């Protein structure tokens, strides 16, 4: 067939398709639709930054009094998102500033046992909120302080640089609990020859000035100084303190050695020269290593938690059965698998400590009880997957409901669900079930209910639920179909909902924290 004739046929067919589509659209378009307001969609516009469609709000954070909600939003032609403040009473928002938001937003409080005291960190310093809701500044230093917990006697425990301190709030006395130092221990001086050793001792006997120096260096008999623990080339992390102040748990993270990072050239630089960007290492390279310890404050000794004692630590992945030679090689090596340690979590009464460990081959996740006296471990729960231990909430540290019960998520049923574990009778209880995933869990302020996000209705629909801590009926609070990402207000009266559907972008909605309450749309992002 002549190419010109073929081109005419294709053109006519395409024109007919366009006419049919136009007729269909006109039939279903609402009366009064203004087509003149729509700018033409061009290839140049499609290839531009997605901001031409409109940018959704993000980064929701509540004020401490729950009267305002702050969020970031890019409107019109702004290149960078601006901060907006929503008034909960009027449901109206206005332009704000980062500084106002930082001063007003709800801090991450750490409470004592009876919730009468709360501490938080702001810009590296510590602040205390007392029974009268008065805010007291505790530190004003160049160094950064990080609050850890309250002890049973209401002393505040915090971390400054590498070390842990306790602060008596009654008399402001400060006590250092650990003495970690970066780097390696100083090497012992070289051994002197017999002649030089005699000469040194003779000088010290003859001259009074040396005797005076030695006397100044001597510690008083009642003076106690913690033994220095050198971190060498490791990074300190995962610090927690037992509520009675007797033990400090911590982990050391050792960077992988011998790995080579991917180098990416950077052509747009201030210097005008091409510079190298160090990116991540290749998949399959060596991983960082973890060690976990329990430090006895009174005994001034640190004991390592031994991964070799974890049940199943030598188990080999199932996929090796497809590679007989490698399987035999691994059996002969008989090595313990490396694990990534979690953070030791102490029961409120300080009598029980639980830590998590995840094998670096991602096949096993353990929950282990620690005996702090000798750092021995007892398995409480083990999750195994021949493919991969993963999923929402899986592989995180446990949290406590009371002195005997902690809660966690597990994929034992094939789906991520919520469980509790009672230390006293070693009983595990499943609180949610079904062919759906618990995506996040938050304990209510009164400790009587969990707030749960999950896709129970449909894999692509997420709702916000309430569930009694002892189990029972799962009460659905949100009702809009689609994705519902909820940020709960500090007083737990309001839900800031980041909502979207398959064909609508994320928008901010506000709803009372009640079932069947109406969600009011606050923002409209589509250009």
Coordinates of C-alpha atoms in Angstrom, one line a residue:
X1 CA 0.0 0.0 0.0
X2 CA 1.2 3.5 -0.8
X3 CA 2.6 5.2 2.3
X4 CA 0.7 8.4 1.6
X5 CA -2.7 6.5 1.4
X6 CA -1.8 4.7 4.7
X7 CA -1.1 8.1 6.4
X8 CA -4.5 9.5 5.3
X9 CA -6.3 6.5 6.7
X10 CA -4.6 6.7 10.1
X11 CA -5.2 10.4 10.2
X12 CA -9.0 10.0 9.5
X13 CA -9.2 7.2 12.1
X14 CA -7.5 9.3 14.7
X15 CA -9.8 12.3 13.9
X16 CA -12.9 10.1 14.3
X17 CA -11.6 8.9 17.7
X18 CA -11.1 12.5 18.9
X19 CA -14.6 13.4 17.8
X20 CA -16.1 10.4 19.6
X21 CA -14.2 11.2 22.8
X22 CA -15.3 14.9 22.6
X23 CA -18.9 13.9 22.1
X24 CA -18.7 11.5 25.1
X25 CA -17.1 14.2 27.3
X26 CA -19.7 16.8 26.4
X27 CA -22.5 14.3 27.2
X28 CA -21.2 13.7 30.7
X29 CA -19.9 17.2 31.5
X30 CA -22.0 19.2 33.9
X31 CA -24.0 22.2 32.5
X32 CA -22.2 25.4 33.1
X33 CA -18.7 23.9 33.0
X34 CA -16.3 26.6 31.9
X35 CA -13.7 25.2 29.5
X36 CA -12.1 28.6 28.9
X37 CA -10.6 28.5 32.4
X38 CA -8.4 25.5 31.7
X39 CA -5.0 26.3 30.2
X40 CA -3.8 24.0 27.5
X41 CA -1.9 20.9 28.6
X42 CA 1.4 20.8 26.8
X43 CA 4.4 18.5 26.8
X44 CA 6.5 21.3 28.3
X45 CA 4.0 21.7 31.2
X46 CA 3.9 17.9 31.8
X47 CA 7.7 17.8 32.0
X48 CA 7.9 20.7 34.5
X49 CA 8.1 20.3 38.2
X50 CA 4.9 18.6 39.6
X51 CA 4.2 21.9 41.5
X52 CA 2.1 23.0 38.5
X53 CA -0.6 20.6 39.6
X54 CA -0.5 22.0 43.2
X55 CA 1.5 20.8 46.2
X56 CA -0.2 19.0 49.1
X57 CA 0.3 20.2 52.8
X58 CA 2.6 18.2 55.0
X59 CA 4.5 18.0 58.3
X60 CA 1.5 18.3 60.6
X61 CA 2.4 19.2 64.2
X62 CA 0.1 20.4 67.1
X63 CA 0.6 23.2 69.5
X64 CA 1.0 22.0 73.1
X65 CA -2.5 23.4 74.1
X66 CA -4.1 21.6 71.1
X67 CA -5.6 24.9 69.9
X68 CA -3.5 25.2 66.8
X69 CA -2.2 22.9 64.1
X70 CA 0.9 23.9 62.1
X71 CA 1.7 22.5 58.7
X72 CA 4.0 23.2 55.7
X73 CA 2.4 24.2 52.4
X74 CA 3.6 25.5 49.0
X75 CA 1.0 27.8 47.4
X76 CA 1.1 29.6 44.0
X77 CA 4.6 30.0 42.7
X78 CA 6.6 29.7 46.0
X79 CA 9.7 27.6 45.6
X80 CA 9.9 26.6 49.3
X81 CA 7.0 25.5 51.6
X82 CA 5.8 28.1 54.1
X83 CA 4.4 27.4 57.6
X84 CA 0.7 27.9 58.2
X85 CA -1.2 27.9 61.5
X86 CA -4.7 26.5 61.7
X87 CA -7.0 27.8 64.4
X88 CA -9.1 24.8 65.6
X89 CA -12.0 26.9 66.8
X90 CA -12.5 29.0 63.6
X91 CA -11.2 26.3 61.2
X92 CA -9.2 29.0 59.4
X93 CA -5.5 29.1 58.7
X94 CA -3.0 31.9 58.3
X95 CA 0.6 32.3 57.4
X96 CA 3.0 31.7 60.3
X97 CA 6.7 31.4 60.8
X98 CA 9.1 28.5 61.8
X99 CA 10.1 30.3 65.0
X100 CA 6.4 30.6 66.2
X101 CA 5.8 27.0 65.3
X102 CA 8.8 25.8 67.2
X103 CA 7.9 27.7 70.3
X104 CA 4.3 26.6 70.2
X105 CA 4.4 23.0 69.0
X106 CA 3.9 20.1 71.3
X107 CA 7.2 18.8 72.7
X108 CA 8.1 15.2 73.0
X109 CA 7.5 14.8 76.8
X110 CA 9.0 12.2 79.0
X111 CA 6.9 11.6 82.1
X112 CA 7.6 10.3 85.6
X113 CA 5.4 7.4 86.9
X114 CA 2.5 9.4 88.2
X115 CA 2.6 12.0 85.3
X116 CA 3.2 14.8 87.8
X117 CA 6.5 15.8 86.1
X118 CA 7.4 16.0 82.5
X119 CA 10.7 16.9 80.8
X120 CA 11.5 17.8 77.2
X121 CA 14.4 19.0 75.1
X122 CA 14.4 22.1 73.0
X123 CA 17.3 23.3 71.0
X124 CA 19.7 21.1 73.0
X125 CA 18.6 22.2 76.5
X126 CA 16.3 20.6 79.1
X127 CA 13.0 22.0 80.3
X128 CA 10.8 20.7 83.2
X129 CA 7.0 21.1 83.5
X130 CA 5.9 20.7 87.1
X131 CA 2.5 19.9 88.7
X132 CA 1.4 23.5 88.3
X133 CA 2.2 23.4 84.5
X134 CA 5.0 25.8 85.2
X135 CA 7.9 25.5 82.7
X136 CA 11.4 25.5 84.4
X137 CA 14.6 25.7 82.3
X138 CA 17.1 23.1 83.7
X139 CA 20.1 23.6 81.4
X140 CA 21.6 26.3 79.3
X141 CA 24.8 24.9 77.8
X142 CA 26.7 24.7 74.6
X143 CA 26.6 21.0 74.8
X144 CA 23.4 19.1 73.8
X145 CA 21.4 17.3 76.5
X146 CA 19.0 14.5 75.7
X147 CA 16.4 13.4 78.3
X148 CA 16.3 9.7 78.9
X149 CA 13.8 9.0 81.8
X150 CA 12.8 9.6 85.4
X151 CA 14.0 7.3 88.1
X152 CA 11.6 5.9 90.7
X153 CA 12.7 8.6 93.1
X154 CA 11.9 11.3 90.5
X155 CA 15.6 12.1 89.7
X156 CA 16.0 13.0 86.1
X157 CA 18.3 11.0 83.9
X158 CA 19.8 12.6 80.8
X159 CA 22.6 12.1 78.3
X160 CA 25.2 14.8 77.6
X161 CA 27.7 14.0 74.8
X162 CA 28.7 10.4 75.6
X163 CA 27.8 10.3 79.2
X164 CA 24.8 9.7 81.4
X165 CA 23.9 12.0 84.4
X166 CA 21.2 12.0 87.1
X167 CA 19.8 15.3 88.4
X168 CA 18.1 15.5 91.8
X169 CA 15.3 18.1 91.2
X170 CA 15.0 18.8 94.9
X171 CA 18.5 20.2 95.4
X172 CA 19.8 20.4 91.8
X173 CA 22.7 18.1 92.7
X174 CA 24.2 16.4 89.6
X175 CA 25.7 12.9 89.5
X176 CA 27.7 11.3 86.7
X177 CA 26.7 7.7 86.1
X178 CA 29.1 6.7 83.3
X179 CA 32.5 7.7 82.1
X180 CA 32.6 6.9 78.3
X181 CA 35.4 8.5 76.3
X182 CA 36.0 8.5 72.6
X183 CA 39.1 6.9 71.2
X184 CA 41.4 4.2 72.6
X185 CA 43.0 3.9 76.0
X186 CA 46.5 5.5 76.3
X187 CA 49.3 3.0 75.8
X188 CA 51.4 2.0 78.8
X189 CA 54.8 3.9 78.8
X190 CA 57.7 1.9 77.5
X191 CA 59.5 -0.2 80.2
X192 CA 62.6 1.5 81.5
X193 CA 65.9 -0.2 81.6
X194 CA 67.3 -1.3 85.0
X195 CA 69.6 1.7 85.2
X196 CA 67.0 4.2 84.2
X197 CA 64.5 2.8 86.6
X198 CA 67.0 3.1 89.5
X199 CA 67.8 6.6 88.4
X200 CA 64.1 7.7 88.3
X201 CA 63.4 6.2 91.8
X202 CA 66.5 7.9 93.2
X203 CA 65.4 11.3 91.9
X204 CA 61.9 10.9 93.4
X205 CA 63.5 10.0 96.7
X206 CA 65.9 13.0 96.7
X207 CA 63.6 15.8 95.6
X208 CA 60.6 16.9 97.7
X209 CA 58.9 18.5 94.7
X210 CA 58.2 15.1 93.2
X211 CA 56.7 13.8 96.5
X212 CA 54.4 16.8 96.6
X213 CA 53.2 16.2 93.1
X214 CA 52.4 12.6 93.9
X215 CA 50.5 13.7 97.0
X216 CA 48.3 16.0 94.9
X217 CA 47.5 13.2 92.5
X218 CA 46.3 10.9 95.2
X219 CA 42.5 10.6 95.5
X220 CA 40.8 11.0 98.9
X221 CA 39.7 7.7 100.3
X222 CA 36.0 8.6 100.0
X223 CA 36.3 9.9 96.4
X224 CA 34.7 7.7 93.8
X225 CA 35.4 8.1 90.1
X226 CA 33.8 5.9 87.4
X227 CA 36.2 3.7 85.5
X228 CA 36.8 5.1 82.0
X229 CA 35.3 3.0 79.2
X230 CA 36.9 3.8 75.9
X231 CA 34.7 3.6 72.8
X232 CA 37.6 3.1 70.4
X233 CA 36.3 3.3 66.8
X234 CA 32.6 2.7 67.8
X235 CA 29.7 5.0 68.1
X236 CA 27.6 5.0 71.3
X237 CA 23.8 4.6 71.0
X238 CA 20.7 3.0 72.5
X239 CA 21.3 4.3 76.0
X240 CA 18.7 3.5 78.7
X241 CA 18.8 3.5 82.5
X242 CA 16.9 1.2 84.9
X243 CA 14.3 3.0 87.0
X244 CA 16.2 2.3 90.2
X245 CA 19.4 3.8 88.7
X246 CA 21.4 0.7 89.2
X247 CA 22.1 -0.2 85.6
X248 CA 22.8 1.6 82.3
X249 CA 22.3 -0.4 79.1
X250 CA 24.0 0.8 75.9
X251 CA 25.1 -0.5 72.5
X252 CA 28.2 0.2 70.5
X253 CA 28.0 0.5 66.7
X254 CA 31.1 -0.4 64.7
X255 CA 31.3 1.0 61.2
X256 CA 32.0 -1.5 58.4
X257 CA 35.6 -1.6 57.3
X258 CA 37.0 -2.1 53.8
X259 CA 33.8 -1.0 52.0
X260 CA 34.1 1.3 49.0
X261 CA 31.5 4.0 48.5
X262 CA 30.0 4.8 45.2
X263 CA 31.5 8.1 43.8
X264 CA 29.2 10.5 41.9
X265 CA 30.6 13.6 40.3
X266 CA 29.0 16.9 41.3
X267 CA 29.2 19.4 38.4
X268 CA 27.4 22.4 40.0
X269 CA 29.7 23.6 42.8
X270 CA 30.6 26.8 44.5
X271 CA 34.3 26.3 43.7
X272 CA 33.7 25.9 40.0
X273 CA 35.5 22.6 40.0
X274 CA 33.9 19.1 39.6
X275 CA 33.8 17.6 43.1
X276 CA 33.0 14.0 44.2
X277 CA 30.0 13.0 46.2
X278 CA 30.4 10.0 48.5
X279 CA 27.2 7.9 48.2
X280 CA 26.2 4.6 49.7
X281 CA 28.1 1.4 49.4
X282 CA 27.2 -1.4 47.0
X283 CA 24.5 -3.9 48.0
X284 CA 26.2 -7.0 49.5
X285 CA 29.1 -5.1 51.1
X286 CA 30.0 -5.6 54.8
X287 CA 27.5 -4.3 57.3
X288 CA 28.1 -2.3 60.5
X289 CA 28.4 -4.5 63.6
X290 CA 26.6 -4.1 67.0
X291 CA 27.5 -5.0 70.6
X292 CA 25.2 -4.5 73.6
X293 CA 26.2 -4.0 77.2
X294 CA 24.8 -3.7 80.7
X295 CA 26.8 -1.4 83.0
X296 CA 26.6 -1.9 86.8
X297 CA 26.8 1.6 88.3
X298 CA 27.8 0.6 91.8
X299 CA 30.2 -2.2 90.8
X300 CA 31.6 0.0 88.0
X301 CA 31.7 -2.9 85.5
X302 CA 30.2 -3.5 82.1
X303 CA 29.0 -6.9 80.9
X304 CA 28.4 -7.7 77.2
X305 CA 25.2 -9.4 76.1
X306 CA 26.3 -12.5 74.2
X307 CA 24.4 -13.1 70.9
X308 CA 25.9 -16.6 70.9
X309 CA 23.4 -17.6 73.6
X310 CA 20.3 -16.6 71.5
X311 CA 18.3 -19.8 70.5
X312 CA 18.7 -20.4 66.8
X313 CA 21.6 -18.0 66.3
X314 CA 23.4 -20.6 64.1
X315 CA 20.3 -21.5 61.9
X316 CA 21.1 -21.2 58.2
X317 CA 18.7 -19.5 55.7
X318 CA 16.4 -21.9 53.9
X319 CA 17.4 -20.6 50.4
X320 CA 20.9 -22.3 50.9
X321 CA 19.2 -25.6 50.2
X322 CA 19.2 -24.6 46.6
X323 CA 23.0 -24.2 46.7
X324 CA 24.4 -27.5 48.1
X325 CA 28.0 -26.5 47.9
X326 CA 27.4 -23.2 49.8
X327 CA 25.2 -25.0 52.3
X328 CA 28.0 -27.5 53.1
X329 CA 30.5 -24.6 53.4
X330 CA 28.3 -22.7 55.8
X331 CA 27.7 -25.9 57.9
X332 CA 31.5 -26.4 58.3
X333 CA 32.0 -22.7 59.3
X334 CA 29.3 -23.1 62.0
X335 CA 29.3 -19.3 62.6
X336 CA 26.9 -17.3 64.8
X337 CA 24.8 -14.9 62.7
X338 CA 25.4 -11.2 63.4
X339 CA 22.5 -9.3 65.0
X340 CA 21.4 -5.7 65.3
X341 CA 20.5 -5.0 68.9
X342 CA 17.6 -2.8 69.9
X343 CA 17.3 -0.6 73.0
X344 CA 16.8 -2.3 76.3
X345 CA 13.3 -1.4 77.6
X346 CA 12.8 -1.4 81.4
X347 CA 9.4 -2.2 83.1
X348 CA 8.1 0.8 85.1
X349 CA 9.1 -0.8 88.5
X350 CA 12.6 -1.5 87.2
X351 CA 12.4 -5.3 87.8
X352 CA 12.4 -6.5 84.2
X353 CA 14.5 -5.5 81.2
X354 CA 13.6 -6.6 77.7
X355 CA 15.7 -6.2 74.5
X356 CA 15.2 -7.0 70.8
X357 CA 17.6 -8.5 68.4
X358 CA 17.3 -8.9 64.6
X359 CA 19.6 -11.2 62.6
X360 CA 21.4 -9.3 59.9
X361 CA 20.2 -11.8 57.3
X362 CA 16.7 -10.5 58.1
X363 CA 15.3 -14.0 58.8
X364 CA 14.8 -13.8 62.6
X365 CA 13.6 -11.3 65.2
X366 CA 13.9 -12.1 68.9
X367 CA 12.4 -10.5 72.0
X368 CA 14.7 -11.4 75.0
X369 CA 14.6 -10.9 78.7
X370 CA 17.9 -9.7 80.3
X371 CA 19.2 -10.7 83.7
X372 CA 21.2 -7.6 84.5
X373 CA 23.3 -9.3 87.2
X374 CA 25.1 -11.5 84.7
X375 CA 23.8 -10.2 81.3
X376 CA 22.3 -13.6 80.5
X377 CA 19.4 -13.8 78.1
X378 CA 16.1 -15.7 78.0
X379 CA 14.0 -15.9 74.8
X380 CA 10.4 -14.6 75.2
X381 CA 9.4 -14.6 71.5
X382 CA 10.9 -15.4 68.2
X383 CA 9.6 -14.4 64.7
X384 CA 11.0 -16.2 61.8
X385 CA 10.5 -15.8 58.0
X386 CA 12.4 -17.7 55.4
X387 CA 11.9 -14.7 53.1
X388 CA 12.3 -11.5 55.1
X389 CA 11.3 -10.2 58.5
X390 CA 9.7 -6.9 57.7
X391 CA 6.3 -5.2 57.6
X392 CA 4.7 -2.3 59.5
X393 CA 5.8 -2.2 63.1
X394 CA 8.0 -5.3 62.8
X395 CA 11.5 -5.1 64.2
X396 CA 10.9 -2.3 66.7
X397 CA 11.5 -2.2 70.4
X398 CA 8.7 -3.2 72.9
X399 CA 6.7 -0.8 75.0
X400 CA 5.2 -1.3 78.4
X401 CA 1.6 -1.2 79.5
X402 CA 2.3 -1.8 83.2
X403 CA 4.9 -3.5 85.4
X404 CA 4.1 -7.0 84.0
X405 CA 2.9 -6.4 80.4
X406 CA 4.5 -5.1 77.3
X407 CA 3.1 -4.8 73.7
X408 CA 4.6 -5.3 70.3
X409 CA 3.7 -6.2 66.7
X410 CA 4.3 -9.6 65.1
X411 CA 3.7 -11.3 61.7
X412 CA 3.3 -14.7 63.3
X413 CA -0.1 -15.0 61.6
X414 CA 1.2 -13.8 58.2
X415 CA 0.0 -10.3 58.8
X416 CA 1.3 -7.6 61.2
X417 CA -0.9 -7.6 64.3
X418 CA -0.8 -6.3 67.8
X419 CA 0.2 -8.5 70.7
X420 CA 0.8 -8.2 74.5
X421 CA 3.1 -10.4 76.6
X422 CA 2.8 -10.9 80.3
X423 CA 6.1 -11.4 82.1
X424 CA 4.5 -13.0 85.2
X425 CA 2.8 -15.9 83.4
X426 CA 4.8 -15.8 80.1
X427 CA 1.5 -15.5 78.2
X428 CA 1.3 -14.0 74.7
X429 CA -2.1 -12.6 73.7
X430 CA -3.1 -11.5 70.2
X431 CA -5.3 -8.4 70.2
X432 CA -6.0 -8.0 66.5
X433 CA -6.5 -10.6 63.8
X434 CA -7.5 -11.0 60.1
X435 CA -6.1 -10.6 56.6
X436 CA -5.0 -7.0 57.1
X437 CA -2.1 -5.1 58.6
X438 CA -1.8 -2.9 61.7
X439 CA 0.3 -0.1 60.4
X440 CA 0.9 2.0 63.5
X441 CA 0.0 1.8 67.3
X442 CA -0.2 4.6 69.9
X443 CA -1.2 4.2 73.5
X444 CA -3.8 6.6 74.8
X445 CA -2.9 9.0 77.6
X446 CA -5.1 7.2 80.1
X447 CA -3.5 3.9 79.2
X448 CA -6.9 2.2 78.6
X449 CA -7.0 2.2 74.8
X450 CA -4.8 1.8 71.8
X451 CA -5.1 4.0 68.8
X452 CA -4.4 2.0 65.7
X453 CA -4.0 2.7 62.0
X454 CA -4.8 -0.2 59.7
X455 CA -6.2 -1.4 56.4
X456 CA -8.9 -3.7 57.7
X457 CA -11.5 -2.6 55.2
X458 CA -9.4 -2.9 52.1
X459 CA -5.6 -3.1 51.3
X460 CA -5.8 0.3 49.8
X461 CA -7.9 2.0 52.5
X462 CA -6.5 3.0 55.8
X463 CA -8.6 3.9 58.8
X464 CA -8.0 5.1 62.4
X465 CA -9.4 2.8 65.2
X466 CA -9.6 2.6 68.9
X467 CA -9.1 -0.7 70.8
X468 CA -9.2 -1.5 74.5
X469 CA -5.7 -2.6 75.8
X470 CA -7.2 -5.9 77.0
X471 CA -8.6 -6.6 73.6
X472 CA -12.2 -6.4 72.4
X473 CA -14.1 -4.5 69.7
X474 CA -12.1 -2.5 67.2
X475 CA -14.0 0.8 66.9
X476 CA -13.5 2.7 63.6
X477 CA -13.2 6.5 64.0
X478 CA -12.4 7.7 60.4
X479 CA -14.9 7.1 57.6
X480 CA -13.5 8.6 54.4
X481 CA -12.5 6.1 51.8
X482 CA -8.8 6.1 50.8
X483 CA -5.7 6.9 52.7
X484 CA -6.1 8.5 56.2
X485 CA -2.8 9.4 57.9
X486 CA -3.8 10.7 61.4
X487 CA -1.9 13.1 63.7
X488 CA -3.6 13.0 67.1
X489 CA -3.8 16.2 69.1
X490 CA -2.1 16.3 72.6
X491 CA -5.4 16.4 74.4
X492 CA -6.6 13.5 72.1
X493 CA -9.7 15.5 71.1
X494 CA -8.9 16.2 67.5
X495 CA -7.6 14.3 64.4
X496 CA -5.5 16.1 61.8
X497 CA -6.1 13.8 58.8
X498 CA -3.9 13.7 55.8
X499 CA -6.4 12.2 53.3
X500 CA -6.2 11.1 49.6
X501 CA -7.9 8.8 47.2
X502 CA -6.7 7.1 44.0
X503 CA -7.4 10.2 41.9
X504 CA -7.2 13.1 44.5
X505 CA -4.1 14.4 46.1
X506 CA -3.4 14.6 49.9
X507 CA -5.4 17.3 51.7
X508 CA -5.8 18.3 55.3
X509 CA -9.0 17.4 57.1
X510 CA -10.0 18.1 60.7
X511 CA -12.3 15.8 62.7
X512 CA -13.3 15.3 66.3
X513 CA -11.9 12.1 67.8
X514 CA -15.2 10.3 67.8
X515 CA -16.7 7.6 65.6
X516 CA -19.0 8.9 62.8
X517 CA -17.9 12.5 63.4
X518 CA -17.7 14.6 60.2
X519 CA -14.3 15.3 58.7
X520 CA -14.0 18.9 57.5
X521 CA -11.7 19.7 54.5
X522 CA -9.3 22.5 55.4
X523 CA -7.0 22.8 52.3
X524 CA -7.4 22.6 48.6
X525 CA -4.2 22.0 46.8
X526 CA -5.1 21.4 43.1
X527 CA -4.1 24.3 40.9

